Amino acid sequence: MEFDAPVDDVDVEIIPSAIRKRPHMNGVFYEGMRANACSIVGLVRSRFEREHNDLILRTGSSTDNAKFNYAWCLVKSRFRGDNRRGIEMFQDLLASGDRDRECLFFIALGYYRLGEYPNARVYVKRLLQIEPRNRQALQLDAAIDKLVSKDTLIGAAVVGGLSVIVGLGIMLLKKK
Amino acid sequence: MASYNYSYIFKYIIIGDMGVGKSCLLHQFTEKKFLPDCPHTIGVEFGTRIIEVNGQKIKLQIWDTAGQERFRAVTRSYYRGAAGALMVYDVTRRSTYNHLSSWLTDARNLTNPNTTIFLIGNKSDLESQRDVTYEEAKKFADDNGLTFLEASAKTGANVEESFIETAKTIFQNIQNGSLDLNAAESGVQQKTQPAPAVDLGDKPAANSGCGC
């Protein structure tokens, strides 16, 4: 089992081309649909976005529920700016409410999707303190570890390669 | 390496109240193991397994939704385009059975008319704590045109059967023409050639393209 449902590639497989080719469904073309036209998240994003913005327009502030739904779409968006905005919204919710485990998970997921693994790890560890046996958190933690160790190996290879070049350069200079 | 030469993909969703054992049923089906004290799902989890129906290999893509009310808006978005919906209640908690009509309304409203809805009464191993009789649930299922089984994610009883029976019904609907594969949101995709390996999205956003 996966700790999170796929947002793009697998959804593309299952959502028929009829919808994929018609992101302007019902003649209405929403920002969210353009951003993520072929995923489930993209298909509902416009609604959550509108609900959130309408509340702000009408009452001056959004509700925790509306914020939560919109932030969820943003964290799962393909666009990094959206991911960052989603993380900020979940951080606000985390400070204000009773949705600790959900907020911690989605902040960690947001950072993971951004490739900011140390930040992702901070939040997934906080979730694991509350729920040490949460399988989704454990899987996300393992996924972060895997990517961090890969990055570290690549980093080491680059540093190793560079030192060989520098070394050769120094040798050549000395020969002159 | 998994083999990817399946001929169909069916999308399933699992729905029902919090704590009825949705994730445990999926885990039992995909991993053949029971997960004791499983925490509440955050958002959605996802599992796949390739099965065989009438000699055809079918890949099941299963979206396991959070039962918590606060996730309802989010999880509802996953109903779209499901070919099969497994609706679960807990035979030891009557309240989870009483909520079935609201789950069924959601399933009927948010999926297409040909979506196969399968009712599962989970925790059938806890006979001494039973709160809903088989007969009562069977009648509810018959009245609403659902297929029904009691199952146990713990012992594995009827778990396999529930997922596979659902696939058989969907496959039958394809063969007799009542499920139109070209219709929007059929929840079924036919593979014309061996499919490439699909990455299940567990990678950073920066690398993922949607290809359309």
XYZ file of C-alpha atoms in Angstrom:
388
model
C 0.000 0.000 0.000
C 1.087 3.556 -0.688
C 1.045 6.259 1.964
C -0.662 8.646 -0.405
C -2.804 8.315 -3.496
C -1.180 9.236 -6.792
C -2.134 12.651 -8.061
C -1.044 12.713 -11.657
C 0.316 9.803 -13.587
C -2.022 7.051 -12.523
C -5.041 9.320 -12.593
C -4.207 10.071 -16.195
C -4.543 6.388 -16.919
C -7.999 6.133 -15.485
C -9.666 9.450 -16.313
C -10.983 9.011 -19.834
C -9.647 11.154 -22.611
C -13.090 12.725 -22.919
C -12.419 14.622 -19.705
C -8.714 15.140 -20.269
C -9.342 16.817 -23.593
C -12.119 18.963 -22.168
C -10.644 20.742 -19.163
C -13.063 23.589 -19.818
C -15.956 21.266 -18.880
C -19.402 22.869 -18.921
C -17.961 25.808 -20.776
C -16.322 27.083 -17.614
C -12.571 27.314 -17.476
C -11.113 27.536 -14.016
C -7.616 28.410 -12.969
C -7.330 25.159 -11.066
C -8.267 23.086 -14.074
C -5.603 24.631 -16.203
C -3.069 23.996 -13.460
C -3.873 20.357 -13.006
C -6.321 19.477 -15.705
C -5.777 15.755 -15.783
C -5.804 14.774 -12.140
C -8.582 14.165 -9.673
C -7.095 16.866 -7.482
C -7.209 19.271 -10.387
C -10.824 18.484 -11.069
C -11.971 19.445 -7.567
C -9.439 22.154 -6.940
C -11.467 24.872 -8.613
C -14.372 24.147 -6.278
C -12.299 24.174 -3.087
C -10.513 27.303 -4.276
C -13.807 29.074 -4.937
C -15.332 28.003 -1.602
C -12.299 29.339 0.256
C -12.181 32.621 -1.655
C -15.955 33.175 -1.491
C -15.892 32.854 2.298
C -13.095 35.415 2.518
C -14.987 37.774 0.235
C -18.281 37.393 2.072
C -17.232 37.099 5.710
C -13.665 38.359 5.762
C -12.198 34.974 6.656
C -12.320 31.346 5.572
C -13.336 28.413 7.790
C -10.933 25.716 8.979
C -12.780 23.226 6.813
C -12.570 25.280 3.632
C -8.924 26.120 4.315
C -8.158 22.473 4.918
C -9.721 21.331 1.627
C -8.030 24.039 -0.418
C -4.664 23.515 1.256
C -4.934 19.796 0.466
C -5.304 20.547 -3.260
C -2.369 22.935 -3.158
C -0.047 20.451 -1.467
C -0.944 17.871 -4.092
C -0.622 20.252 -7.045
C 2.116 19.758 -9.624
C 3.276 23.330 -9.119
C 5.861 24.235 -6.535
C 4.323 27.609 -5.746
C 1.043 25.856 -4.920
C 2.852 23.340 -2.729
C 4.491 26.151 -0.750
C 1.200 28.005 -0.322
C -0.457 24.752 0.829
C 2.278 24.184 3.408
C 1.763 27.730 4.753
C -1.982 27.148 5.056
C -1.486 23.856 6.901
C 0.965 25.598 9.223
C -1.720 28.182 10.061
C -4.219 25.379 10.682
C -1.691 23.517 12.823
C -1.275 26.583 15.025
C -5.019 27.065 15.376
C -6.786 23.769 15.568
C -7.355 20.171 16.445
C -6.102 18.668 13.237
C -2.523 18.018 14.311
C -1.977 14.652 12.702
C -3.491 15.659 9.360
C -1.631 18.995 9.226
C 1.707 17.424 10.164
C 1.279 14.746 7.510
C 0.371 17.155 4.714
C 3.139 19.644 5.648
C 5.618 16.758 5.508
C 4.125 15.596 2.210
C 4.349 19.134 0.806
C 8.033 19.453 1.674
C 8.642 15.964 0.318
C 7.042 16.913 -2.984
C 9.173 20.062 -3.067
C 12.283 17.955 -2.503
C 13.009 19.720 0.805
C 13.719 16.538 2.712
C 15.158 17.914 5.984
C 11.977 19.997 6.477
C 9.804 17.035 5.476
C 11.593 14.935 8.050
C 11.007 17.425 10.880
C 7.222 17.202 10.389
C 7.014 13.479 9.793
C 8.992 12.898 13.008
C 6.563 15.143 14.901
C 3.695 13.049 13.578
C 5.496 9.856 14.593
C 5.836 11.227 18.126
C 2.034 11.437 18.314
C 1.386 8.186 16.436
C 4.514 6.026 16.461
C 2.808 3.269 14.469
C 1.132 5.404 11.814
C 1.869 3.438 8.667
C 1.490 6.360 6.263
C 3.975 8.391 8.339
C 6.402 5.463 8.545
C 6.227 4.976 4.778
C 6.752 8.682 4.109
C 9.680 8.658 6.536
C 11.205 5.687 4.713
C 10.652 7.361 1.333
C 12.456 10.498 2.594
C 15.363 8.404 3.905
C 15.692 6.657 0.577
C 15.852 9.923 -1.384
C 18.179 11.588 1.130
C 20.641 8.713 0.946
C 20.468 8.829 -2.851
C 21.152 12.578 -2.804
C 24.010 12.053 -0.361
C 25.550 9.428 -2.623
C 25.236 11.674 -5.664
C 26.692 14.535 -3.603
C 29.608 12.360 -2.534
C 30.206 11.279 -6.122
C 30.207 14.903 -7.299
C 32.601 15.984 -4.524
C 34.781 12.950 -5.264
C 34.823 13.742 -8.962
C 35.639 17.391 -8.328
C 38.575 16.586 -6.059
C 40.072 14.330 -8.735
C 39.803 17.166 -11.283
C 41.255 19.702 -8.846
C 44.005 17.234 -7.999
C 44.852 16.727 -11.674
C 44.815 20.502 -12.181
C 47.285 21.044 -9.351
C 49.534 18.298 -10.741
C 49.485 19.932 -14.191
C 50.240 23.370 -12.725
C 53.154 21.924 -10.711
C 54.566 20.307 -13.853
C 54.699 23.751 -15.496
C 9.609 -6.893 -11.087
C 5.864 -6.876 -11.418
C 4.418 -7.904 -14.714
C 2.514 -5.138 -16.432
C 0.796 -7.123 -19.145
C -2.722 -6.747 -17.915
C -5.604 -6.057 -20.258
C -7.752 -3.817 -18.060
C -7.461 -1.367 -15.214
C -10.419 -1.111 -12.846
C -10.644 1.720 -10.379
C -12.129 0.899 -6.968
C -12.934 3.035 -3.970
C -13.488 1.818 -0.415
C -15.939 3.854 1.647
C -17.650 3.647 5.021
C -17.532 4.991 8.585
C -14.354 5.526 10.543
C -12.940 2.362 12.143
C -14.919 -0.224 10.169
C -11.665 -1.682 8.814
C -11.397 -0.268 5.276
C -7.588 -0.028 5.343
C -7.306 -3.447 6.978
C -9.422 -5.008 4.205
C -7.216 -3.402 1.550
C -4.040 -4.457 3.368
C -5.345 -8.009 3.709
C -6.166 -8.041 -0.013
C -2.886 -6.557 -1.284
C -0.426 -7.912 1.310
C -2.333 -10.968 2.630
C -1.627 -9.803 6.173
C -3.702 -8.385 9.002
C -2.761 -4.990 10.402
C -3.646 -4.800 14.085
C -4.439 -1.367 15.640
C -4.257 0.539 12.433
C -4.479 4.339 12.927
C -7.113 6.323 11.049
C -6.191 6.952 7.431
C -5.095 10.487 6.613
C -6.790 11.537 3.364
C -6.454 8.549 1.076
C -4.211 5.543 0.757
C -3.704 3.575 -2.384
C -3.102 -0.036 -3.299
C -2.910 -2.141 -6.437
C -3.069 -5.805 -7.268
C -3.345 -7.711 -10.510
C -6.020 -10.399 -10.541
C -7.375 -12.754 -13.159
C -11.021 -12.913 -14.223
C -12.147 -15.203 -17.067
C -8.552 -15.579 -18.204
C -8.062 -11.798 -18.424
C -5.476 -10.055 -16.279
C -6.973 -7.037 -14.556
C -5.126 -4.442 -12.548
C -7.156 -3.151 -9.624
C -6.304 0.401 -8.543
C -7.846 0.809 -5.125
C -8.359 4.147 -3.387
C -8.888 3.671 0.341
C -10.573 6.758 1.764
C -10.502 8.215 5.272
C -13.754 7.602 7.139
C -13.493 10.756 9.260
C -16.147 13.356 8.595
C -13.538 16.123 8.227
C -12.202 14.391 5.127
C -15.578 13.940 3.509
C -15.165 16.755 0.952
C -11.706 15.518 0.029
C -12.627 11.840 -0.201
C -15.750 12.578 -2.234
C -13.466 13.794 -5.016
C -12.146 10.262 -5.417
C -15.562 8.713 -6.173
C -15.437 10.133 -9.677
C -14.731 7.511 -12.265
C -14.810 4.482 -9.973
C -15.841 1.221 -11.615
C -16.336 -0.450 -8.247
C -17.221 0.844 -4.805
C -16.762 -1.330 -1.724
C -19.053 0.000 0.978
C -18.031 -1.269 4.404
C -19.720 -1.406 7.812
C -18.743 -3.113 11.056
C -21.040 -5.998 12.095
C -20.278 -5.215 15.757
C -21.300 -1.523 15.586
C -24.859 -0.790 14.558
C -24.193 2.926 14.002
C -21.858 2.079 11.106
C -24.669 0.041 9.557
C -27.230 2.807 10.128
C -25.027 5.241 8.183
C -24.991 3.024 5.078
C -27.859 4.844 3.402
C -25.905 8.107 3.500
C -22.795 6.375 2.075
C -24.964 4.778 -0.594
C -26.495 8.138 -1.532
C -22.993 9.584 -1.955
C -21.872 6.590 -3.987
C -24.913 6.748 -6.253
C -24.680 10.519 -6.736
C -20.946 10.733 -7.307
C -20.259 7.681 -9.444
C -21.777 6.659 -12.757
C -24.958 4.550 -12.953
C -22.975 1.439 -13.900
C -20.627 1.544 -10.931
C -20.768 -1.797 -9.130
C -21.443 -1.258 -5.438
C -20.493 -4.127 -3.148
C -21.538 -4.208 0.513
C -19.117 -5.707 3.045
C -19.956 -6.426 6.686
C -16.478 -6.531 8.211
C -15.267 -8.113 11.493
C -17.353 -11.267 10.968
C -14.863 -13.077 13.229
C -16.242 -11.206 16.269
C -19.420 -13.314 16.426
C -19.987 -12.749 20.170
C -20.066 -8.963 19.722
C -22.362 -9.011 16.708
C -24.779 -6.075 16.551
C -26.177 -6.488 13.008
C -27.578 -9.798 11.764
C -26.643 -11.247 8.406
C -30.309 -11.434 7.391
C -30.956 -7.778 8.091
C -27.980 -6.610 6.042
C -28.791 -9.080 3.265
C -32.264 -7.579 3.003
C -30.812 -4.048 2.847
C -28.462 -5.206 0.092
C -31.261 -6.903 -1.876
C -33.561 -3.899 -1.528
C -30.835 -1.662 -2.931
C -29.508 -4.003 -5.597
C -26.116 -4.531 -3.951
C -24.028 -7.663 -3.733
C -23.253 -8.502 -0.121
C -20.769 -10.567 1.859
C -19.701 -10.642 5.462
C -15.914 -10.696 5.691
C -13.050 -10.542 8.159
C -9.907 -8.550 7.468
C -8.431 -10.336 10.489
C -8.900 -13.941 9.343
C -9.040 -13.085 5.640
C -12.445 -14.739 5.253
C -14.287 -13.497 2.143
C -11.814 -10.624 1.579
C -10.431 -12.027 -1.662
C -13.986 -12.930 -2.726
C -15.324 -9.396 -2.201
C -12.705 -7.743 -4.410
C -12.848 -10.452 -7.074
C -16.648 -10.760 -7.201
C -16.783 -7.010 -7.791
C -14.320 -7.357 -10.672
C -16.362 -10.228 -12.140
C -19.499 -8.092 -12.123
C -17.662 -5.194 -13.789
C -16.186 -7.550 -16.372
C -19.636 -8.984 -17.067
C -20.995 -5.470 -17.549
C -18.254 -4.781 -20.070
C -18.992 -7.982 -21.965
C -22.751 -7.501 -22.125
C -22.268 -3.902 -23.187
C -23.913 -2.225 -20.213
C -20.611 -0.595 -19.263
C -19.397 1.606 -22.096
C -15.618 1.847 -21.964
C -15.652 5.034 -23.995
C -18.064 6.777 -21.665
C -16.629 9.403 -19.412
C -15.867 8.100 -15.941
C -16.417 4.420 -16.626
C -13.543 3.709 -14.233
C -12.208 1.094 -16.631
C -9.357 1.370 -19.021
C -8.524 -1.203 -21.618
C -4.893 -1.774 -22.448
C -4.218 -2.446 -26.094
C -0.585 -3.344 -25.582
C 1.673 -4.166 -22.677
C 1.750 -1.017 -20.592
C 4.951 0.638 -19.457
C 5.794 0.593 -15.791
C 3.788 3.207 -13.997
C 5.330 5.210 -11.228
C 2.795 5.479 -8.464
C 3.474 9.087 -7.739
C 5.695 8.642 -4.686
C 8.166 11.174 -5.911
C 8.598 14.905 -5.581
C 6.341 17.154 -7.618
C 9.296 18.605 -9.463
C 9.810 15.368 -11.356
C 6.252 14.502 -12.145
C 4.715 15.360 -15.445
C 1.145 14.644 -16.298
C 1.723 13.916 -19.943
C -1.231 15.796 -21.339
